[in-house]
Tab-separated table of C-alpha atoms in Angstrom:
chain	number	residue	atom	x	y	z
B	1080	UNK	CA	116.313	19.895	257.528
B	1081	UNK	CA	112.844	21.363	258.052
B	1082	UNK	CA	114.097	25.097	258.278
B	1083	UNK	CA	115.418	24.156	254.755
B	1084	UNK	CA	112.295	22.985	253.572
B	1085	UNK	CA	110.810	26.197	254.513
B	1086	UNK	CA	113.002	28.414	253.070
B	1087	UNK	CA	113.093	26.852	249.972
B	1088	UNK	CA	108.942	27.355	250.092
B	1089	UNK	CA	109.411	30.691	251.302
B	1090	UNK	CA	112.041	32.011	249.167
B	1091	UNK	CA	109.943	33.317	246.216
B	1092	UNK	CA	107.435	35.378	248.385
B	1093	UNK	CA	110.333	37.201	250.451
B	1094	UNK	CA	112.243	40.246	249.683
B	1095	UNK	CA	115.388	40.069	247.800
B	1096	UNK	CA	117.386	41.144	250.924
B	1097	UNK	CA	116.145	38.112	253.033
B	1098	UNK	CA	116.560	35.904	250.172
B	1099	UNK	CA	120.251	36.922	250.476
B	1100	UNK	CA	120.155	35.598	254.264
B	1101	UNK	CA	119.433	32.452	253.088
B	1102	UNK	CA	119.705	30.028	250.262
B	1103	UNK	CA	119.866	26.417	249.275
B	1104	UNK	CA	123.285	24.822	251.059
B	1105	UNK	CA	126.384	25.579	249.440
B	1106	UNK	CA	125.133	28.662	247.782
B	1107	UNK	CA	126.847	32.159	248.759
B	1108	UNK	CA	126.530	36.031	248.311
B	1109	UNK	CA	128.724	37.462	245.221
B	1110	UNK	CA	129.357	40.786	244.207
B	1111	UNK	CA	128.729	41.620	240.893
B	1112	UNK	CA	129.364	44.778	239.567
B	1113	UNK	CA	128.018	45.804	236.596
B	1114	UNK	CA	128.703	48.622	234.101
B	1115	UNK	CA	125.621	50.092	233.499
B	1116	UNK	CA	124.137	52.921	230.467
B	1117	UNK	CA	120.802	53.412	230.392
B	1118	UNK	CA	121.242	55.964	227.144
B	1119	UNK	CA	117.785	58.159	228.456
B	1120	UNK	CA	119.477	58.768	231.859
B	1121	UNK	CA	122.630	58.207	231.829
B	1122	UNK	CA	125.705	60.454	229.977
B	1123	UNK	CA	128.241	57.754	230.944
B	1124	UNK	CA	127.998	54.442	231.824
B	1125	UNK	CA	128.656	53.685	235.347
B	1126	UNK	CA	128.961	50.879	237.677
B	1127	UNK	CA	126.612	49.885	239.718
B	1128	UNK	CA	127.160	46.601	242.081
B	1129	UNK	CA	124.669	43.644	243.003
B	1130	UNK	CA	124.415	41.049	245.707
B	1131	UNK	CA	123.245	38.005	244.368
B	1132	UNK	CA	122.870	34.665	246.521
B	1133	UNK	CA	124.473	32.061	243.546
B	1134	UNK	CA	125.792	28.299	243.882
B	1135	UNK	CA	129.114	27.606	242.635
B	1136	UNK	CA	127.643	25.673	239.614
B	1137	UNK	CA	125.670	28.465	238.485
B	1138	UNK	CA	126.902	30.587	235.682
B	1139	UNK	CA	127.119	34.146	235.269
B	1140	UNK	CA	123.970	34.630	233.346
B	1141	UNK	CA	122.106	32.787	236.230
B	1142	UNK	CA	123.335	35.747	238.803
B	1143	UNK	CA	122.007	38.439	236.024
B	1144	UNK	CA	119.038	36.415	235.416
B	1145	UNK	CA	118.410	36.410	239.585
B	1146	UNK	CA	119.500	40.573	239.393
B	1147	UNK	CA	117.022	41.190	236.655
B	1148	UNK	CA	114.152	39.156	237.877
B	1149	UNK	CA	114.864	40.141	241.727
B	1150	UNK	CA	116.030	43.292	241.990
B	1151	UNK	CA	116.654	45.457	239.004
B	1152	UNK	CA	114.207	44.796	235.963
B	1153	UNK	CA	115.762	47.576	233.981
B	1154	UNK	CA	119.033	45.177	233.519
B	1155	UNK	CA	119.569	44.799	229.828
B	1156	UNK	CA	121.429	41.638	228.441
B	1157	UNK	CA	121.042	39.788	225.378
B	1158	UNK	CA	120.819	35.998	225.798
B	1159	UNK	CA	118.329	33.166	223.491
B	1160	UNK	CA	119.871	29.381	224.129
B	1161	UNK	CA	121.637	29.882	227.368
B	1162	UNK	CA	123.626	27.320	226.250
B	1163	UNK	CA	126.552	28.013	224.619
B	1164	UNK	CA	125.471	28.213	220.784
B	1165	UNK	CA	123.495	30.948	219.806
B	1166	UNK	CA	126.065	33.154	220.472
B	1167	UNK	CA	124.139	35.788	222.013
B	1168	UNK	CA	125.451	36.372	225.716
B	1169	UNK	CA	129.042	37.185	225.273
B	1170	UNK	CA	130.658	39.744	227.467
B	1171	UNK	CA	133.245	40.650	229.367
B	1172	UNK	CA	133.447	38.910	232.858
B	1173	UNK	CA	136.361	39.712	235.388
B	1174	UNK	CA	138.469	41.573	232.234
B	1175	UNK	CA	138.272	38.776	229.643
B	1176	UNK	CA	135.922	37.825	226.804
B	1177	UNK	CA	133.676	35.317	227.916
B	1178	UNK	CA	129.878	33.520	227.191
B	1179	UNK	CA	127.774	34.352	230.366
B	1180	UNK	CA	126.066	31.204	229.885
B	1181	UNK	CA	128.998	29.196	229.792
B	1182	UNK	CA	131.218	30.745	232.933
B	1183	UNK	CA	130.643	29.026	236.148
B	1184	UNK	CA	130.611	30.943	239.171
B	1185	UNK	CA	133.203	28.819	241.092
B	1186	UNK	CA	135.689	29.180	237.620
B	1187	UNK	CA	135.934	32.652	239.067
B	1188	UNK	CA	136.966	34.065	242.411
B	1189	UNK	CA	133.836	34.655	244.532
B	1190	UNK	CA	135.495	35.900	247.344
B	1191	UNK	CA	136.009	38.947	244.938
B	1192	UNK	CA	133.239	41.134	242.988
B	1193	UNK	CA	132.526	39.939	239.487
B	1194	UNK	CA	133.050	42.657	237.272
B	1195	UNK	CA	131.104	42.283	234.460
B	1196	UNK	CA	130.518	44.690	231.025
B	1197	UNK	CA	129.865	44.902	227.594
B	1198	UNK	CA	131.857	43.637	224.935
B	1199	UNK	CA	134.576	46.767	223.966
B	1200	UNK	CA	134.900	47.901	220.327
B	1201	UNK	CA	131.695	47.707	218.956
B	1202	UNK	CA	129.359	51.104	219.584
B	1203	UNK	CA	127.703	50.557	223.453
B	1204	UNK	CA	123.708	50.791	222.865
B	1205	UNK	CA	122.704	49.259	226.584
B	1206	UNK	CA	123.481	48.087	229.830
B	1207	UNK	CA	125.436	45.186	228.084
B	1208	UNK	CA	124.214	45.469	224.548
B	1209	UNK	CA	126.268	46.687	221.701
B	1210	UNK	CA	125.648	47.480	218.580
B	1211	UNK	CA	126.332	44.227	216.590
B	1212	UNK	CA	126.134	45.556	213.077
B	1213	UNK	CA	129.604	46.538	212.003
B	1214	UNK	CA	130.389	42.730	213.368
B	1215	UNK	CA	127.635	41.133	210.777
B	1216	UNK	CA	129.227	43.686	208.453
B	1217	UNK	CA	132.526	42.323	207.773
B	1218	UNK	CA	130.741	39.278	208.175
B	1219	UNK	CA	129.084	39.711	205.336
B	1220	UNK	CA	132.225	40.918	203.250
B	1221	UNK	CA	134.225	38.092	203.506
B	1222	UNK	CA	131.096	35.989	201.709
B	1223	UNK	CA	130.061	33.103	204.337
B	1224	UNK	CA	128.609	30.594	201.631
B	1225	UNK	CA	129.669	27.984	199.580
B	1226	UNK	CA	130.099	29.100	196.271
B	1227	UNK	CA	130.175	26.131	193.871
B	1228	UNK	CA	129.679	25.916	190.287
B	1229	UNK	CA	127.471	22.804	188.503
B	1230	UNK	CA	124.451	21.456	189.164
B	1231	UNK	CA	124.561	18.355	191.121
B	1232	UNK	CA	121.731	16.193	191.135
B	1233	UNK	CA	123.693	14.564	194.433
B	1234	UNK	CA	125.796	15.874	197.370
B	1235	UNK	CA	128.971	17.225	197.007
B	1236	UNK	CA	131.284	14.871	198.326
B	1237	UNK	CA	133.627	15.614	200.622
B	1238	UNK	CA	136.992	13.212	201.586
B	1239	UNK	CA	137.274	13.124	205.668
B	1240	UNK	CA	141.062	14.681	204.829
B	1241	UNK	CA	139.215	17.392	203.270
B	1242	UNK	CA	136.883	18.190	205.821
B	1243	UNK	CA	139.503	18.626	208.433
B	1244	UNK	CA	141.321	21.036	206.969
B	1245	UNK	CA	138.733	23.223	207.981
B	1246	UNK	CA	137.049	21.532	210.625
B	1247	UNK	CA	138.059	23.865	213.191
B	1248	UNK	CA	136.413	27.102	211.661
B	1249	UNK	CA	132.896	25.702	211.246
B	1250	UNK	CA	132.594	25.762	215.185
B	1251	UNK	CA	132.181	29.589	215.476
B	1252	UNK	CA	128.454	31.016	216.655
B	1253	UNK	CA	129.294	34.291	215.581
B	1254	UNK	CA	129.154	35.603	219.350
B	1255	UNK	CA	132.309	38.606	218.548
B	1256	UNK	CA	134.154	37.580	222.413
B	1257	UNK	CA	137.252	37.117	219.637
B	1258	UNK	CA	136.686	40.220	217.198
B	1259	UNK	CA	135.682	42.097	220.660
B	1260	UNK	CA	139.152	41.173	222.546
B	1261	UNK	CA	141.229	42.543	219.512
B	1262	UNK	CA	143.433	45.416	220.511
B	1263	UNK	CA	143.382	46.036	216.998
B	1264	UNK	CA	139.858	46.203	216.241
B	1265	UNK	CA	139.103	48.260	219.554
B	1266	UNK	CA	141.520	51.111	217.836
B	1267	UNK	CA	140.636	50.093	214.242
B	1268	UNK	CA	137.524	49.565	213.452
B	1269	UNK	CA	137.768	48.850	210.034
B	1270	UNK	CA	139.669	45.856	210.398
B	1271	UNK	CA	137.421	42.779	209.337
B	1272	UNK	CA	138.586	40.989	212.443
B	1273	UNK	CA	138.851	37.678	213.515
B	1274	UNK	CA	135.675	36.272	213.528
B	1275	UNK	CA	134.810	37.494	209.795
B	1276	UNK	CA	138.785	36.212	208.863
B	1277	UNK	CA	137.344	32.414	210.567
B	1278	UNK	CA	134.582	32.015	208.741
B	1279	UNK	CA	136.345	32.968	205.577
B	1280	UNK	CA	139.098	30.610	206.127
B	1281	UNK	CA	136.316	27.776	206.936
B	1282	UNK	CA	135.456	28.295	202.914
B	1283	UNK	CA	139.101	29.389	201.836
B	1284	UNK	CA	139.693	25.596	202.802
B	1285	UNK	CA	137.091	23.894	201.774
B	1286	UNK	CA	137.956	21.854	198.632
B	1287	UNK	CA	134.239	22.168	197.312
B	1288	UNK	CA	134.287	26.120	197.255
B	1289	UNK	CA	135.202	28.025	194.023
B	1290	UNK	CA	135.730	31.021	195.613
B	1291	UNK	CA	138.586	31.022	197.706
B	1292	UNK	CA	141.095	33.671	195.643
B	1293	UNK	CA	138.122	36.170	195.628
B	1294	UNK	CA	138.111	36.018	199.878
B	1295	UNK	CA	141.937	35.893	199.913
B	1296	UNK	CA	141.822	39.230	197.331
B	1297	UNK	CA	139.466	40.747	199.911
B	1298	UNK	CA	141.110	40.040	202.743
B	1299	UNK	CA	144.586	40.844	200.824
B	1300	UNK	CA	143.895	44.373	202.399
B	1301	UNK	CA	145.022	46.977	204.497
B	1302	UNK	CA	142.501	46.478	206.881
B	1303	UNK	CA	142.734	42.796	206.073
B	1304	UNK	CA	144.778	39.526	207.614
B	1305	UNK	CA	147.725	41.787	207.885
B	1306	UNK	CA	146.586	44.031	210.315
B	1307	UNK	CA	146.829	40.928	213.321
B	1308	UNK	CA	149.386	41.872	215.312
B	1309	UNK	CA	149.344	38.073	217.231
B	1310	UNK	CA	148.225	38.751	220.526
B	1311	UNK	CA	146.414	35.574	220.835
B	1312	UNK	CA	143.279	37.813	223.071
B	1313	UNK	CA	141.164	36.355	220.061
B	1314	UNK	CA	142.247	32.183	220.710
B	1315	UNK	CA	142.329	32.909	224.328
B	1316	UNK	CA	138.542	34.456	224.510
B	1317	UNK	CA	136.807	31.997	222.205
B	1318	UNK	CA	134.357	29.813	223.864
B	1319	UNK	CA	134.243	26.802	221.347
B	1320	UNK	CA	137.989	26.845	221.584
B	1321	UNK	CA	138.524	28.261	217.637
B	1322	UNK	CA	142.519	28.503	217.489
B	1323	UNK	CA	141.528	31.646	216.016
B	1324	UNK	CA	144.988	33.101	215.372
B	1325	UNK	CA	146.259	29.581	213.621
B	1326	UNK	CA	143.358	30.441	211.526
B	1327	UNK	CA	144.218	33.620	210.720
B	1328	UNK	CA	148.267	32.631	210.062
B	1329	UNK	CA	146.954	30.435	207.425
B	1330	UNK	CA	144.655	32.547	205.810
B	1331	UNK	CA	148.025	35.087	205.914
B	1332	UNK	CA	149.935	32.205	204.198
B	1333	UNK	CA	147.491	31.516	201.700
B	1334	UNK	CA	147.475	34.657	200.490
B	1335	UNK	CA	151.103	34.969	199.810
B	1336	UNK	CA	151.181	31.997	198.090
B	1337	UNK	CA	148.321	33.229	196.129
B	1338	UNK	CA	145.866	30.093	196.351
B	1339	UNK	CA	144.319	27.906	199.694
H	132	UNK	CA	101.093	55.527	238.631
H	133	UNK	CA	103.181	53.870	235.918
H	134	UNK	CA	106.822	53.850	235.500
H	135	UNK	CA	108.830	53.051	232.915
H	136	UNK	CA	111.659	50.317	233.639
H	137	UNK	CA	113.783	53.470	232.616
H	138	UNK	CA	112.611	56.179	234.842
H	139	UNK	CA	114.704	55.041	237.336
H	140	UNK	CA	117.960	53.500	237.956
H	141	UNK	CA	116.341	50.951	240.244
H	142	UNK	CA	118.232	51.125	244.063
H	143	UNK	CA	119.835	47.767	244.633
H	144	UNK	CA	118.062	46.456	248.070
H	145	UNK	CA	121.358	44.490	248.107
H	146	UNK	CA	123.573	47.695	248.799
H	147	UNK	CA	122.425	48.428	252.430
H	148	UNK	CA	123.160	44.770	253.382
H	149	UNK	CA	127.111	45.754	253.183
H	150	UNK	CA	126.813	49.753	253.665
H	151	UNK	CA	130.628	50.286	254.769
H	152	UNK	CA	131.866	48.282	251.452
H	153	UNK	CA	129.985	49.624	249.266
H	154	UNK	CA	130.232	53.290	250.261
H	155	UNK	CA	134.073	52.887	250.244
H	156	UNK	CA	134.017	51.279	247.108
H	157	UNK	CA	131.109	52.948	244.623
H	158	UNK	CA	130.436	56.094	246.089
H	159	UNK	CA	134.079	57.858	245.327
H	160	UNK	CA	135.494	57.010	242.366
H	161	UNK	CA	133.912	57.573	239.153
H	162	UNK	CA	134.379	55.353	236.560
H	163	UNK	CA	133.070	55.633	233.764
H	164	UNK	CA	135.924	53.818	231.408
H	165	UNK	CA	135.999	50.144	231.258
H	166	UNK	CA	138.314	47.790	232.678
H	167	UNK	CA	141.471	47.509	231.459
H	168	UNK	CA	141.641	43.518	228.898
H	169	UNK	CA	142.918	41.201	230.940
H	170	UNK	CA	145.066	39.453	228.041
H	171	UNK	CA	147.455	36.644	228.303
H	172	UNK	CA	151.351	36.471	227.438
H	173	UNK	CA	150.520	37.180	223.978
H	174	UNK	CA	148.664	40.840	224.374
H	175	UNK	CA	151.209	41.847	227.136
H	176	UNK	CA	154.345	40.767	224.714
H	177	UNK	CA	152.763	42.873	221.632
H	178	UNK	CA	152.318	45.609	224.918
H	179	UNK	CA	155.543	45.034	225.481
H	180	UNK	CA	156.985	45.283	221.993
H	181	UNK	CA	154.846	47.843	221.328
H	182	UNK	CA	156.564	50.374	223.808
H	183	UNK	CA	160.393	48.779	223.383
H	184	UNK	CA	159.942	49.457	219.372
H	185	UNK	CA	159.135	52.924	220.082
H	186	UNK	CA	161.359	53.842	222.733
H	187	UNK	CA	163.788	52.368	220.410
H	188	UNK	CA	162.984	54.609	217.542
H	189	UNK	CA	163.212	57.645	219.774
H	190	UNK	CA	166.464	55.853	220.611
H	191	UNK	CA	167.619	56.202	217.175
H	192	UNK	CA	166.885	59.131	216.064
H	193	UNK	CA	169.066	60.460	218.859
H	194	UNK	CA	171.457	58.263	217.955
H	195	UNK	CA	171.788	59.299	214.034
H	196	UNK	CA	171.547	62.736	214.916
H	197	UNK	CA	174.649	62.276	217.164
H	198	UNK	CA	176.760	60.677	214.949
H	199	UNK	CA	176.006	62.742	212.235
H	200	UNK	CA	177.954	65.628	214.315
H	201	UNK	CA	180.969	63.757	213.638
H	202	UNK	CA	180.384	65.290	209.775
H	203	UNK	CA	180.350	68.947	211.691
H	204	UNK	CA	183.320	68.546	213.484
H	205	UNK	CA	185.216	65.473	216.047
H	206	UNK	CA	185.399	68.094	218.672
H	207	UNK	CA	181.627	68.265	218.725
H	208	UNK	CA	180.718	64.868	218.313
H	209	UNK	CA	183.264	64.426	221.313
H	210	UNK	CA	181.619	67.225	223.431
H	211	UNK	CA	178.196	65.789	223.297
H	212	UNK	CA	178.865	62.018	223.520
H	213	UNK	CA	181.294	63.412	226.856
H	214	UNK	CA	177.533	64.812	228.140
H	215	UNK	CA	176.204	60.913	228.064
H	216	UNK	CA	178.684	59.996	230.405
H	217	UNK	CA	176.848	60.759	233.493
H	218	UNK	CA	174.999	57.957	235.810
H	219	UNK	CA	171.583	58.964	234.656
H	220	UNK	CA	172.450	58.503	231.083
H	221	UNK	CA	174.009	55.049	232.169
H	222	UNK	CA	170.552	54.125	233.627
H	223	UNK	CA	169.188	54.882	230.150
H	224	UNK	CA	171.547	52.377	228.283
H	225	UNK	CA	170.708	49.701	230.319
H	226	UNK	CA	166.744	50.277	229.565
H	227	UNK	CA	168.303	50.680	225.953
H	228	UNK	CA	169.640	47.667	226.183
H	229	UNK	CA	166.474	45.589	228.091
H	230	UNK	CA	164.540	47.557	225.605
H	231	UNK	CA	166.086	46.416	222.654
H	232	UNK	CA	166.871	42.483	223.858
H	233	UNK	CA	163.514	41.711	224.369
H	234	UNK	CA	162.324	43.442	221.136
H	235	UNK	CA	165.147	41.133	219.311
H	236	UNK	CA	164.256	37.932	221.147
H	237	UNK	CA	160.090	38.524	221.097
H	238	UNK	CA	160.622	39.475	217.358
H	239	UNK	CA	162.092	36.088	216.774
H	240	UNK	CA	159.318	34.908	218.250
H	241	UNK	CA	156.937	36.242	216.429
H	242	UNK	CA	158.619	35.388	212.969
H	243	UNK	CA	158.117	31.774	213.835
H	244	UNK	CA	154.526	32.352	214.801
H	245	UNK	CA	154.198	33.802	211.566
H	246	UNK	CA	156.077	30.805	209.705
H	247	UNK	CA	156.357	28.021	211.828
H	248	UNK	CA	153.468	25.505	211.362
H	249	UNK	CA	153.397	25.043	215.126
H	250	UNK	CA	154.304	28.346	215.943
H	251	UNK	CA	150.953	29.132	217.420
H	252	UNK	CA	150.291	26.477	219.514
H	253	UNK	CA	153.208	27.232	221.517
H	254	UNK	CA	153.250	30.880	220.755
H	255	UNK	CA	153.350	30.960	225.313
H	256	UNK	CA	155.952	28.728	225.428
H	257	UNK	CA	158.006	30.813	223.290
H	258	UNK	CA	157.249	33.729	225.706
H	259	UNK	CA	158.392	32.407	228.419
H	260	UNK	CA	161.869	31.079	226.387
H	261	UNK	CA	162.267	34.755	225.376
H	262	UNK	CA	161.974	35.581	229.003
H	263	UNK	CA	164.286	33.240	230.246
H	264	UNK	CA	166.720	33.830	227.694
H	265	UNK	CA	166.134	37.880	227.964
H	266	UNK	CA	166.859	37.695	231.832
H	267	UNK	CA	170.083	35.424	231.108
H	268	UNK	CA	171.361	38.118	229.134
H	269	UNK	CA	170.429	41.130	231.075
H	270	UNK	CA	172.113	39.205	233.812
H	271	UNK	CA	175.543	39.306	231.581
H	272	UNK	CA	175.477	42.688	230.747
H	273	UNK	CA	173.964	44.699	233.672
H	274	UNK	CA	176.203	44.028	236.385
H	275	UNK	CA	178.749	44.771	234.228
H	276	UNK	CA	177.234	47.775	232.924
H	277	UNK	CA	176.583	49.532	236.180
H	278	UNK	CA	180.440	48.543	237.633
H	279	UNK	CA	181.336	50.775	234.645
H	280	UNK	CA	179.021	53.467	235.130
H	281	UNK	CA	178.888	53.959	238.864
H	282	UNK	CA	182.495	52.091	239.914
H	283	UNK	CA	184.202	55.409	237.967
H	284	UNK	CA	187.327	53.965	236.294
């Protein structure tokens, strides 16, 4: 029990390598490896792999945090509430879409290396930062507000009927693991994908919005709802649970019956 | 002397705890691409129906060219459908025929995806049903299929 004590002291003030010897009980070496682009030095991203001493409770983002703190300060990751609603931390962990901050170590297989990478579709700027813009973009087309005509001098009410409709779609943080896990979008990236198609459909539905036939028209395009081919990546990779493609079926529906 | 954070690529102290591993691993093979998206049933059936729907165009433009020849002439539509009747081109029809009975069955489910109000919650359900029901029918036919073409009659 004493030797623990010690270590526990000692930990900070050793090297990363004896750190690795020994940790708090229960904790274990991982591998994670890590596709790295540093744009001034490198001409291709490449993978580089990490030992990191982790718990089993400890999420992803606490293994890059210990890697970027302990070993490699050049590690570049995006991350502001480390807790599963900003939105900023998504990547792709082991193959699939997934928050950092919100995939446990022992959710994965330890025994194997991690592999863990940017998000794929959107332009690679970093380490595992991408270029977020042509996601806000579509964002942006589909217009996220409530557009309501009069001017109340008291809330809009709402029935509780009403609000479920759409209750699903007002849970997305905008963190692109769904648009991001499109095959579609990876090969087309015009398509407004499914994270801009959500958070239209969250005002499409919404019995207070005037708007909804001018988002349907927009999204009554080529590079609109029609282009989902169903492969579900987008339901499967959301981290508030969005049934993203149910989502995107009814905004499809809507639009061929010409109203929400 | 200062140095940027991106003067270097920093040397992981944690690689010369596990040198054989590592070396085996990282030191080869470059790999620059990604991994490969680890989808579910639904990305691997749209794989899937992806490559049956074009192997089964290629399939039929063969196949209108072919029987167009019987507008040339009987004997020639005779000659070349004769030249299918070898074991390799046997092989081929049964692929034909896995080919195209998944992309009927998967394309049944995807029309009730697309209009079923519940089609998307059990969108994986369905897959496996179109597997099942795929396998019972390639079960039918290919036994069959390959008495014909390699039993000689």
């Amino acid at each position: 029990m004493s030797t623990l004590i010690v270590d526990a002291v000692e930990a900070p003030t050793q090297s990363s390598i004896s750190d690795l010897e020994a940790g708090p009980p229960g904790s274990f070496v991982v591998t994670l490896i890590i596709r790295r682009f540093i744009p001034e030095i490198d001409e291709e991203p490449r993978w580089q792999d990490f030992d990191v001493r982790v718990l089993p409770t400890d999420r992803i983002l606490d293994a890059l945090h210990k890697i970027k703190w302990e070993q490699d300060g050049s590690l570049t990751f995006r991350r502001s509430c480390a807790h599963g609603i900003c939105g900023s931390d998504a990547m792709r962990i082991n193959g699939r879409n997934r928050l950092a901050c919100k995939t446990l170590i022992k959710d994965l297989d330890p025994t194997q290396p991690i592999y863990v990478e940017a998000i794929k579709g959107l332009p690679l700027e970093k380490d595992l930062i991408v270029d977020m813009e042509p996601f806000f973009e579509s964002y942006r087309q589909i217009q996220p507000f409530l557009q309501a005509s009069g001017n109340p001098v008291r809330e809009r009410t709402q029935s509780v009927a009403a609000r479920e409709r759409f209750d699903d779609t007002t849970k997305c943080i905008l963190c692109a693991a769904c648009t991001s896990s499109c095959p579609v979008f990876w090969t087309d990236g015009q398509y407004f994908g499914p994270a801009a198609i959500v958070n239209a459909h969250r005002f499409i539905f919404d019995d207070r919005d005037e708007a909804a036939k001018v988002r349907l028209d927009i999204l009554n395009d080529k590079e609109g709802v029609w282009r989902c081919r169903t492969t579900f990546n987008c339901s499967e990779a959301c981290p508030r649970g969005i049934e993203v493609t149910k989502a995107i079926q009814e905004v499809k529906q809507a639009v061929l019956r010409g109203h929400a | 002397m200062s140095l940027k954070s991106t003067d270097l690529p920093a040397p992981a102290p944690a690689r010369k705890l596990r040198p054989t591993r590592t070396a085996g691993r990282f030191s080869l093979p470059k790999r620059p691409a990604g991994t490969v998206y680890r989808g579910g049933e639904g990305m691997w059936s749209w794989v899937l129906h992806r490559i049956t729907g074009v192997a089964i165009y290629f399939f039929l433009l063969v196949h209108i060219l072919d029987t167009a020849l019987v507008r040339v002439s009987p004997e020639a539509y005779n000659a070349v459908i004769n030249t299918y009747k070898n074991p390799i081109m046997g092989l081929g029809e049964l692929g034909l025929v896995a080919a195209i009975g998944f992309h009927a069955l998967n394309g049944i489910r995807i029309i009730l995806i697309d209009f079923w109000s519940v089609g998307t919650r059990n969108q994986r359900l369905m897959f496996w049903i179109v597997i099942a029901l795929w396998a019972v029918l390639m079960l039918g036919f290919a036994p069959r299929h390959l008495m014909h073409v390699f039993g000689g009659e």
